[in-house]
XYZ file of C-alpha atoms in Angstrom:
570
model
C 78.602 129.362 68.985
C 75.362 131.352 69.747
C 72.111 129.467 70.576
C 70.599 130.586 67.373
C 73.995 128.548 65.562
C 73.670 125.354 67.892
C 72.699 121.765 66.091
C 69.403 120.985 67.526
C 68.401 117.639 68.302
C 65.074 116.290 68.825
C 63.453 114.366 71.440
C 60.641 113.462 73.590
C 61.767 114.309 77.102
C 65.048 115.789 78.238
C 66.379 114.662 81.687
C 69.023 117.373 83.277
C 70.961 114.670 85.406
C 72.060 111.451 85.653
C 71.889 110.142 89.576
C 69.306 107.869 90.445
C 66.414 109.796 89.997
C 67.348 111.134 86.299
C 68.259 107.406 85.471
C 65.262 106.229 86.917
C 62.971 108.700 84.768
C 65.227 108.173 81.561
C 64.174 104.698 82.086
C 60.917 104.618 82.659
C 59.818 107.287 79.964
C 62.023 105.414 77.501
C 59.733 101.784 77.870
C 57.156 104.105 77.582
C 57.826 104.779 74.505
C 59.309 108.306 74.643
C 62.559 108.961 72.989
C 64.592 110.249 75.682
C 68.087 112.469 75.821
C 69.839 112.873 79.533
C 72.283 115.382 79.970
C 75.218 115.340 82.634
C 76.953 118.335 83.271
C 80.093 115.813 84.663
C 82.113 113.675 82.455
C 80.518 110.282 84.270
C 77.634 109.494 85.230
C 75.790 108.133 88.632
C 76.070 111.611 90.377
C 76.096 111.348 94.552
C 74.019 107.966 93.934
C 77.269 106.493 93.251
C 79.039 107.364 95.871
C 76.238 106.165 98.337
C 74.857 103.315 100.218
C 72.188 102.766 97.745
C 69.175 101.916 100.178
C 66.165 102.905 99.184
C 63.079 103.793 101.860
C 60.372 101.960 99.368
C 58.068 100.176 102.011
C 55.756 97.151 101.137
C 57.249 96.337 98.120
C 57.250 92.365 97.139
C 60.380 91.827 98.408
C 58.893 92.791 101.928
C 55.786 90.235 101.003
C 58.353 87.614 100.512
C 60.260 88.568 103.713
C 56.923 87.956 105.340
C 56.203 91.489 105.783
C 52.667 91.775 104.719
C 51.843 95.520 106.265
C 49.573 97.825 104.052
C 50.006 101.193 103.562
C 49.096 102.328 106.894
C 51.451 101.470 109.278
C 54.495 103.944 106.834
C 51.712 106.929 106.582
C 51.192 106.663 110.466
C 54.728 106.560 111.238
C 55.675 109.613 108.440
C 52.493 111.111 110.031
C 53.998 111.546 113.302
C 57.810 112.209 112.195
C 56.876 115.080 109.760
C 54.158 116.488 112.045
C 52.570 119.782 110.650
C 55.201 119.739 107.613
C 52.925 116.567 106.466
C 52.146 116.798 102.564
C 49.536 113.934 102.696
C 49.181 113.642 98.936
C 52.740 113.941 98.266
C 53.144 110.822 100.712
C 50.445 109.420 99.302
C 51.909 109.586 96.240
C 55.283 108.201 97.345
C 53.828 105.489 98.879
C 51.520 103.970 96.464
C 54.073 104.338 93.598
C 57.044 103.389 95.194
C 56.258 99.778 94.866
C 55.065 99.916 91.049
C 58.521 101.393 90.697
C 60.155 98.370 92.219
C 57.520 95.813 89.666
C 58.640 97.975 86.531
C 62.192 97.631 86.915
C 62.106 93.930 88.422
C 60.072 92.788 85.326
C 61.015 95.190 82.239
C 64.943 96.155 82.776
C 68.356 95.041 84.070
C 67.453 96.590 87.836
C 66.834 93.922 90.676
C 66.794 94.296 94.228
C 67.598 92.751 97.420
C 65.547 93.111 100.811
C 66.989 95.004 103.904
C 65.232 92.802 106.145
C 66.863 93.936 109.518
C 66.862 97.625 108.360
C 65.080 99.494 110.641
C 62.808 102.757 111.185
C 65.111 105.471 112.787
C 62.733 106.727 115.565
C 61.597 103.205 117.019
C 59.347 104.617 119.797
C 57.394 106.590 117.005
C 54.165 104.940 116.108
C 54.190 102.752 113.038
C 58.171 102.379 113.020
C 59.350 99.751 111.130
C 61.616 97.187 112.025
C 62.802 95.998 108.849
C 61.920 94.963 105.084
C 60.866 98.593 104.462
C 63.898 99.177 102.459
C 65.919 97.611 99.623
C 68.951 97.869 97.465
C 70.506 97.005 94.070
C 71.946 93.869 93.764
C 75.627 93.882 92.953
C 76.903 93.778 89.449
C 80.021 92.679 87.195
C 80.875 96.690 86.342
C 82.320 94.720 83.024
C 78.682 93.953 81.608
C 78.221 97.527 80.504
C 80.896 97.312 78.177
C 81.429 100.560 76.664
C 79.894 102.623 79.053
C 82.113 101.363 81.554
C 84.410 104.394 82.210
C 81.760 106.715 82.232
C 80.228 105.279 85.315
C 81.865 107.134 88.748
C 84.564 105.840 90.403
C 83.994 104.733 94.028
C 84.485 107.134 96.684
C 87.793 106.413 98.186
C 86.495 107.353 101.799
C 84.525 104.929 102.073
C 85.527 102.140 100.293
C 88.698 99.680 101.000
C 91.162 100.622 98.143
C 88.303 101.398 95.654
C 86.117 98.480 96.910
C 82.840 98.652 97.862
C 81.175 96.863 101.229
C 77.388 96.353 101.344
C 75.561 96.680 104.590
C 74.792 93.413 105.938
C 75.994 90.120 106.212
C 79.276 91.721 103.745
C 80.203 94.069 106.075
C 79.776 91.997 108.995
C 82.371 89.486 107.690
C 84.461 92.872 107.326
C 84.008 92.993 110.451
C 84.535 89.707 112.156
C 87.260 88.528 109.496
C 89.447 87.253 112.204
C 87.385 85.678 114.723
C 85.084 83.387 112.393
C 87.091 81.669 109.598
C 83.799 81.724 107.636
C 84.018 85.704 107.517
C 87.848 85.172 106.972
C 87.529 82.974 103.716
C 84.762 85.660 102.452
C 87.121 88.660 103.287
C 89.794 87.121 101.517
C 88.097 86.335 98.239
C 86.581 89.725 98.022
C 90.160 91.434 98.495
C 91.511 88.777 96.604
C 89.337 89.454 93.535
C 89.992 93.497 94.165
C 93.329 93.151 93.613
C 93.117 91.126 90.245
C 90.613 93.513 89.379
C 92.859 96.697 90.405
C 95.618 94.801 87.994
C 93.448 93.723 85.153
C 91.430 96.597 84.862
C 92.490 99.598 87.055
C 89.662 99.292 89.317
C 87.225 96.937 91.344
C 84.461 95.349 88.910
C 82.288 93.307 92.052
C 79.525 96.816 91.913
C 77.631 96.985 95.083
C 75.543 99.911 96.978
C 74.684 103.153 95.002
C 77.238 102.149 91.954
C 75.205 98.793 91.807
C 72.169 100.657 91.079
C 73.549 103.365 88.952
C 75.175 100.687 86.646
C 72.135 98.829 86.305
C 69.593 101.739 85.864
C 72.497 102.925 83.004
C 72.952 98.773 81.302
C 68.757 99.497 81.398
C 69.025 103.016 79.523
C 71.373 101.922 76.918
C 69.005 98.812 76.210
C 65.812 101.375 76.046
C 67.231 103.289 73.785
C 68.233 106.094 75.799
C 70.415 108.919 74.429
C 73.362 109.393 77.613
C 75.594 112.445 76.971
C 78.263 113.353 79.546
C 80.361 116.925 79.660
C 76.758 118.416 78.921
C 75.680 120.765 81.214
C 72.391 122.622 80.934
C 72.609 126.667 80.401
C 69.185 127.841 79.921
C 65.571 126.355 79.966
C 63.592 127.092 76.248
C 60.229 128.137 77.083
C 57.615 128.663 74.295
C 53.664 129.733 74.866
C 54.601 129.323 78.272
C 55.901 125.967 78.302
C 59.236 124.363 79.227
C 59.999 122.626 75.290
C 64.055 121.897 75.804
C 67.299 123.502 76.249
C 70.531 124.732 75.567
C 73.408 122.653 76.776
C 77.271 122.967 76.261
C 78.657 119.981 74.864
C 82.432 119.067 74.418
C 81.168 119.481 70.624
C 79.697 122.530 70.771
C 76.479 123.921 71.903
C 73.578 121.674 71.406
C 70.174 122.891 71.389
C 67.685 119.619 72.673
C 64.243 120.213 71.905
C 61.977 117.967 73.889
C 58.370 117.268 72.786
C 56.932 116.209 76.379
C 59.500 119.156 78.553
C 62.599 118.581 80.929
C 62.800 116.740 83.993
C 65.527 118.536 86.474
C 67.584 115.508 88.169
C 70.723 117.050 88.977
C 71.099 116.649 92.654
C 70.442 119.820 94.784
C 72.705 122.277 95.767
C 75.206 120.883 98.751
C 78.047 122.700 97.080
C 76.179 125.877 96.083
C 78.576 128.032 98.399
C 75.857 131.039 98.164
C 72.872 129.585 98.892
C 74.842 127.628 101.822
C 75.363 130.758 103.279
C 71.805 131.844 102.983
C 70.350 128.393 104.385
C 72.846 126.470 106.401
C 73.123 127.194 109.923
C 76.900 127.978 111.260
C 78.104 128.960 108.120
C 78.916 132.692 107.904
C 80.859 132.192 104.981
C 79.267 129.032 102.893
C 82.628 127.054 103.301
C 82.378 125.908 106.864
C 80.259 122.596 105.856
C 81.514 119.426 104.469
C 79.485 117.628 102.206
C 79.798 113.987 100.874
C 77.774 114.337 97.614
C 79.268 114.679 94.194
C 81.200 117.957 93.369
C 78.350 118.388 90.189
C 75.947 119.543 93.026
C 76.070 122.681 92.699
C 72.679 123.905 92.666
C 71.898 124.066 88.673
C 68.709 122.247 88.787
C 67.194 125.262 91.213
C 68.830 127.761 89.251
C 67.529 126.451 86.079
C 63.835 126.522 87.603
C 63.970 129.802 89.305
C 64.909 131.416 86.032
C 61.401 130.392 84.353
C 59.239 131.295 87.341
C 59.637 128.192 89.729
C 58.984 128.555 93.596
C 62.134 127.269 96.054
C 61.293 125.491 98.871
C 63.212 126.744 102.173
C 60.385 126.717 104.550
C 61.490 122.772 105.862
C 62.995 121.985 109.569
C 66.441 121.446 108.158
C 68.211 122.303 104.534
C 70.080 119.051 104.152
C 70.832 116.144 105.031
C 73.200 116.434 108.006
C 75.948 113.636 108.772
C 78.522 113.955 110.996
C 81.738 113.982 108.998
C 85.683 113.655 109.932
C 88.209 115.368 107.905
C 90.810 112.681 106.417
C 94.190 114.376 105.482
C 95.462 112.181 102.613
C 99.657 111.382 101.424
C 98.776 113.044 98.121
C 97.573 116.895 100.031
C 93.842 116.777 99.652
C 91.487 116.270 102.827
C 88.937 113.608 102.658
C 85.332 113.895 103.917
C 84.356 110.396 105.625
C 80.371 110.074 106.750
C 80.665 108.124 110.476
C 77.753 105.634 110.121
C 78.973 102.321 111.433
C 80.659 102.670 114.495
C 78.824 105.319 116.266
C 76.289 101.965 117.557
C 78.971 100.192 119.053
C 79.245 99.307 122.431
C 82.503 101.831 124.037
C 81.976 104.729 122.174
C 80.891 108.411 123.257
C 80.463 111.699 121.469
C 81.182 115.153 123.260
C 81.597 118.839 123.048
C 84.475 121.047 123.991
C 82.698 121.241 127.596
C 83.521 117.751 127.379
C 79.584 116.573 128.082
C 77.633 114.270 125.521
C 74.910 115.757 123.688
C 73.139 112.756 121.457
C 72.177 109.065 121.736
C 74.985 108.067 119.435
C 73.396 105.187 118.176
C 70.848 107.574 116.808
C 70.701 108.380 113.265
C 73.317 110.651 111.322
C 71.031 113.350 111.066
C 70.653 112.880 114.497
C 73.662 113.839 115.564
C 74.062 116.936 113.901
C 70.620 118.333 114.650
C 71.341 117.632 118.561
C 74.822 119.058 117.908
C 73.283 122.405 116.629
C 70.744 122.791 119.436
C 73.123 121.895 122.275
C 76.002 124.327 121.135
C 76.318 127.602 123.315
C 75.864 131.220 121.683
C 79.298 131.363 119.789
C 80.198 127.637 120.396
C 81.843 126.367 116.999
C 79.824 123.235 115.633
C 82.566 120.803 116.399
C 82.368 117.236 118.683
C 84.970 114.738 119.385
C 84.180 110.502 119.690
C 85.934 109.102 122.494
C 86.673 105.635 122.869
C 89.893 103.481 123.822
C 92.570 101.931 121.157
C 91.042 98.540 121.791
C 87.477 99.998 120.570
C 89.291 101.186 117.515
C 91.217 97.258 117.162
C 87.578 95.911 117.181
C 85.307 98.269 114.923
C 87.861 101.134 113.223
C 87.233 104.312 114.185
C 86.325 106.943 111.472
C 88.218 106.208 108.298
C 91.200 103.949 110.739
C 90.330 100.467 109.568
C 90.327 98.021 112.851
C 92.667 95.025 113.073
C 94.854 94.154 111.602
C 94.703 97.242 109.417
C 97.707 99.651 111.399
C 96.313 102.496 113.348
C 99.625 103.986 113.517
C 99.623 106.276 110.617
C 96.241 107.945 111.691
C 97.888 108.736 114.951
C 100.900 110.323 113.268
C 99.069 112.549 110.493
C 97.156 113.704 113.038
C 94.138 112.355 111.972
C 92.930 110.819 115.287
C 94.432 111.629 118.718
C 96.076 109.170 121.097
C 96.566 109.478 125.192
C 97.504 107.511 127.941
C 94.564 109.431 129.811
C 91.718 110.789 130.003
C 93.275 113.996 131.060
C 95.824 114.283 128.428
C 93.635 113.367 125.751
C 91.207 116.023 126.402
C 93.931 118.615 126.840
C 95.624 117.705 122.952
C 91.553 118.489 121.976
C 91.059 121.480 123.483
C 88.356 119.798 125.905
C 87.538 120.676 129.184
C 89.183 117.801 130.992
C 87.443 118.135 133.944
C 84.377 117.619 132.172
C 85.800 114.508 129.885
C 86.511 112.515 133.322
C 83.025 113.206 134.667
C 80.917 112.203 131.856
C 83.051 109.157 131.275
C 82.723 108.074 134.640
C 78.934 108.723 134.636
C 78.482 106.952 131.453
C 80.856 103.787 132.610
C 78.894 103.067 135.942
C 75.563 103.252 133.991
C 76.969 101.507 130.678
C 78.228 98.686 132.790
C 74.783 97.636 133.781
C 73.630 98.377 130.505
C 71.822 101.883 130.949
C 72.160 105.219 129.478
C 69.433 107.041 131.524
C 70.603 110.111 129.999
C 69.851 109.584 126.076
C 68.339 105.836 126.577
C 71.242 104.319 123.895
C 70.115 101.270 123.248
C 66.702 101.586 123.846
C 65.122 100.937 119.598
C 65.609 98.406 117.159
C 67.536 100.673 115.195
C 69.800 101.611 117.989
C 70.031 97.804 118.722
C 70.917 96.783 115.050
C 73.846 98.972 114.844
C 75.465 97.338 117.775
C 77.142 94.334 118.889
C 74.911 91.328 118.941
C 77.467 89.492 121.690
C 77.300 92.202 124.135
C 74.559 91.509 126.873
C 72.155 93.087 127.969
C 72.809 96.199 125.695
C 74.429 95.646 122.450
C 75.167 99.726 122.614
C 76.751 99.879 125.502
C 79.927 98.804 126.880
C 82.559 101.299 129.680
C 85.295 103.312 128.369
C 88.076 102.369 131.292
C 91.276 101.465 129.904
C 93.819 103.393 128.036
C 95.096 104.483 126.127
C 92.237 106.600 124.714
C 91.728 107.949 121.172
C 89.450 111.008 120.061
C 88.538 112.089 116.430
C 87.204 115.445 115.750
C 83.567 115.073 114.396
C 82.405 118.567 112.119
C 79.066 118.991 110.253
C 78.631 117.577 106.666
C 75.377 116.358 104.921
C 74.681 113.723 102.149
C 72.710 116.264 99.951
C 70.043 118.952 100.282
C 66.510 118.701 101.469
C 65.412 122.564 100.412
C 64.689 122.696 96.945
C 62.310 123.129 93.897
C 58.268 123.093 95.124
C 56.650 120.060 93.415
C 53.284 118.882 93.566
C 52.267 114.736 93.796
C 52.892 114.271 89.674
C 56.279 115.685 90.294
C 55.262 119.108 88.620
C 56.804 121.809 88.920
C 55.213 125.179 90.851
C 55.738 128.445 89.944
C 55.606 130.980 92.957
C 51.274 130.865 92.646
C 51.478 127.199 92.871
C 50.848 126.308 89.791
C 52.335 123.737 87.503
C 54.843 124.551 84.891
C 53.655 123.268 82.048
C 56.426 120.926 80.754
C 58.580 120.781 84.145
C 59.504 118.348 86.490
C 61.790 117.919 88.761
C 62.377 115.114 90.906
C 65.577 113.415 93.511
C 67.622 116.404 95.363
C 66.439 119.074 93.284
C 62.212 118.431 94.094
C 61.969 119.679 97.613
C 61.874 116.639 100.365
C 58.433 115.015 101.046
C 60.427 114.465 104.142
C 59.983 118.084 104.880
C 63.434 118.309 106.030
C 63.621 115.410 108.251
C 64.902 112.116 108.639
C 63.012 109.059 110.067
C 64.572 106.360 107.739
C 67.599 105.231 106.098
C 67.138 105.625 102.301
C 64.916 108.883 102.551
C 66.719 110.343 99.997
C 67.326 107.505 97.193
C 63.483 105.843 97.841
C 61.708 108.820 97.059
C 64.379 109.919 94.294
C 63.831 106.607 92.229
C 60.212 107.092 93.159
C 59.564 110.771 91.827
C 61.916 110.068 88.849
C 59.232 107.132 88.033
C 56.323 109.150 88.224
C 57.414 112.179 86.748
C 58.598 109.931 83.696
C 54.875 108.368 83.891
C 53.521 111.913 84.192
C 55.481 113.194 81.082
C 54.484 110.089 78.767
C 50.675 110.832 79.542
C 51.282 114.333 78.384
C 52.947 113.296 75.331
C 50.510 110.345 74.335
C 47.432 113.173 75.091
């Protein structure tokens, strides 16, 4: 069916995605008053928001005030100040941080979205003036999946990576009773009615119903849409932007119905999550990539880079000019029984005391208590002209007993199967271990015993691990005097091969404060926003904080929602 054949369908705004920033705009344009249509090219809905942690970087909200935190403004502008440097938009920031906390009010007070506090999240960088040490950040609260009733199966399923069988685990005091589940009884008993719930759940209803992290605050943001009013369509990607007198009035989407022309009064908001697997303009932007395919992303297959494309074809400029492209994690490659290879984000036990990360020369190259992004930005600068992007963690089997290792659960989850598919390699030595890796042995012995005679008195003179609150947070609160720290002396030894992968994309369209969309002069597009993965960071490509990427997402999505109901009330 042509466009001039399509049924056309009338609205006030159009939002092209349905992750958190598309939900969050849907949202707040609908209790403004606007009639609203979101379109989602998949057939469910929550985009990479589901599959994530769900933190959100949204400092001196009221959860902070109530945490005691009473810190203005300031002290987040000094510290993004000094992390973003010359790439410092200061009335994009501005922006971000005055309305992030008007974002938290709305949806506390008008719709089904509350929050908790992460009070002991802290800033990344902690010797960076105005680094936070906690309360800067919060997170959905979990949900019963089962209260949004028919839109149930169209929310995303959890990623099996990192989940336990399909259930979530919250950062906190959840995942410390993970973690601890058989030396405190208290931990124990909550372990056991979580998995004990899962499984009724898994029998009942095919899958876990206790929602926590990003699927917490996707199925609240969509329980709030449906109760606004808001018009959700699934299997309805976008093909082409309607411009008329120069301004962005709808589009054309594909529909499992048909095509569907939606003609939107106020424009189109672009939500749909960036590009991470855009194999072409990976090639272009991503560094060690010759072909686009060597990268390993953990966001949501949809991202393919249709929000950019969509903008680009009516005029918009792309934003490449930041100090990375994406969001880089270190990643492990999980072959699975059923054939297909697993991408699983290392975020938890890279803190933990006993742990190293090295390169084929066998040397360490990062504080590995550092931040994800971390890792792979000290990766790319330490590898040698030809030197494939690829590190190894090193630690002993009784390490991996304690905290897991990678997607090996610890104790008494079996390691064996890991060790047999090949996923993580086991030796009685150093020496051997290395030589199954391809590492230089030679230099796996040395830096091990350099590292063990500093780590035993607590040191790492060499990347100071151990030395923020962040790095301190992620370790092991027992271990004196440096949570991060502990020797690696006593077989046998395991390794795990560490390659680059990213949460999302940080390149993307130019936006201005209002979440407008600029055309290659810098001027707005009349009718265009475009907020989340597809609006170009306001972290210029960096990453001082956890929740970088969903804080100013939700944000954005809020004020380009506020922006477009001005418009259509003027």
């Amino acid at each position: 069916m042509s466009a001039a054949h399509a049924r056309v369908e009338q609205c006030d705004l159009l939002v092209i995605g349905s992750g958190a920033a598309g939900l969050c705009a849907a949202v707040t344009a609908a209790h403004r008053g606007l009639k609203v249509v979101v379109a989602e090219k998949e057939p469910v809905l929550g985009g990479s928001t589901a599959w994530s942690g769900g933190w959100m970087w949204v400092p001196c909200t009221r959860y902070a005030r109530r945490d005691g935190n009473m810190e203005g403004l300031d002290g987040p502008e000094t510290y993004l100040r000094h992390e973003l440097g010359d790439r410092f938009d200061e009335n994009r920031v501005r922006a971000l941080l005055e309305a992030g906390p008007r974002m938290v009010d709305f949806l506390d007070d008008e719709t089904d979205v509350t929050f908790q506090s992460g009070t002991w999240i802290c800033d990344i960088h902690g010797h960076t003036p105005g680094a936070g040490t906690g309360s800067r950040s919060v997170v959905a609260a979990p949900i019963d999946g089962r209260k949004l009733g028919t839109l149930w199966p169209l929310l995303r399923r959890p990623m099996r990576e990192t989940t336990l069988a399909g259930m979530g685990i919250q950062a906190g005091p959840d995942l410390r009773a993970f973690l601890n589940a058989t030396r405190s009884p208290r931990a124990g008993l909550h372990v056991l009615s979580r998995i004990g719930r899962h499984l009724f759940d898994l029998l009942r209803y095919g899958r876990g119903t206790h929602l926590v992290n990003g699927g917490a605050l996707v199925a609240r943001l969509m329980l709030s849409a449906a109760k606004a009013g808001v018009r959700l369509l699934p299997s309805s990607p976008a093909r082409a932007l309607i411009v008329e007198h120069g301004r962005v009035v709808g589009a054309h989407l594909t529909t499992n119905g048909g095509d569907l022309t939606v003609r939107a009064r106020a424009g189109v908001i672009l939500a749909t999550g960036g590009f991470p697997h855009d194999i072409a303009r990976r090639k272009a932007l991503f560094p060690h990539t010759p072909t686009g395919h060597e990268h390993w992303t953990v966001a949501a297959p949809g991202t393919s880079g249709d929000g950019l494309s969509l903008a680009e074809s009516v005029g918009a400029d792309i934003d490449t000019a930041l100090a990375s492209p994406a969001a880089w994690c270190p990643v492990s490659l999980v072959p699975f029984r059923d054939g297909t290879t697993g991408h699983y984000p290392h975020i938890i036990e890279r803190a933990k005391p006993g742990i190293i990360a090295v390169r084929a020369n066998g040397r360490r190259f990062v504080n590995e208590a550092d931040g994800y992004y971390d890792y792979i930005t000290s990766l790319f600068r330490a590898l040698a002209p030809g030197e494939a992007p690829v590190s190894w963690l090193i630690c002993t089997r009784s390490f991996q007993r304690r905290w897991g290792l990678g997607f090996s659960r610890p104790a008494p989850f079996p390691l064996r199967p890991f060790v047999r598919s090949g996923y993580i390699v086991q030796a009685a030595t150093l020496h051997d271990l290395a030589a199954k890796c391809g590492i230089s042995p030679e230099g796996l012995e040395h830096t091990v015993r350099e590292y063990n005679l500093h780590a035993r008195q607590g040191n790492d003179p060499a990347f100071g691990r151990g030395s923020t609150p962040f790095n301190r947070s992620g370790g092991d609160p027992t271990r004196t005097p440096n949570p991060c720290l502990a020797p690696i002396e006593k077989g046998p030894y395991l390794a795990l091969r560490i390659v680059p992968g990213s949460f999302g994309t940080f390149a993307g369209i130019r936006a201005d404060a209002r979440a407008r969309v600029l055309n290659t002069e810098g001027k707005p597009i009349p009718g265009l926003w475009a907020a989340g993965s597809d609006q170009a960071s306001v972290m210029a490509g960096f990453y001082p904080s956890g929740g970088i990427n969903l804080g100013p997402a939700m944000t954005f999505g809020y004020i380009a929602a506020q922006d477009a109901a001005t418009h259509s009330s003027a």
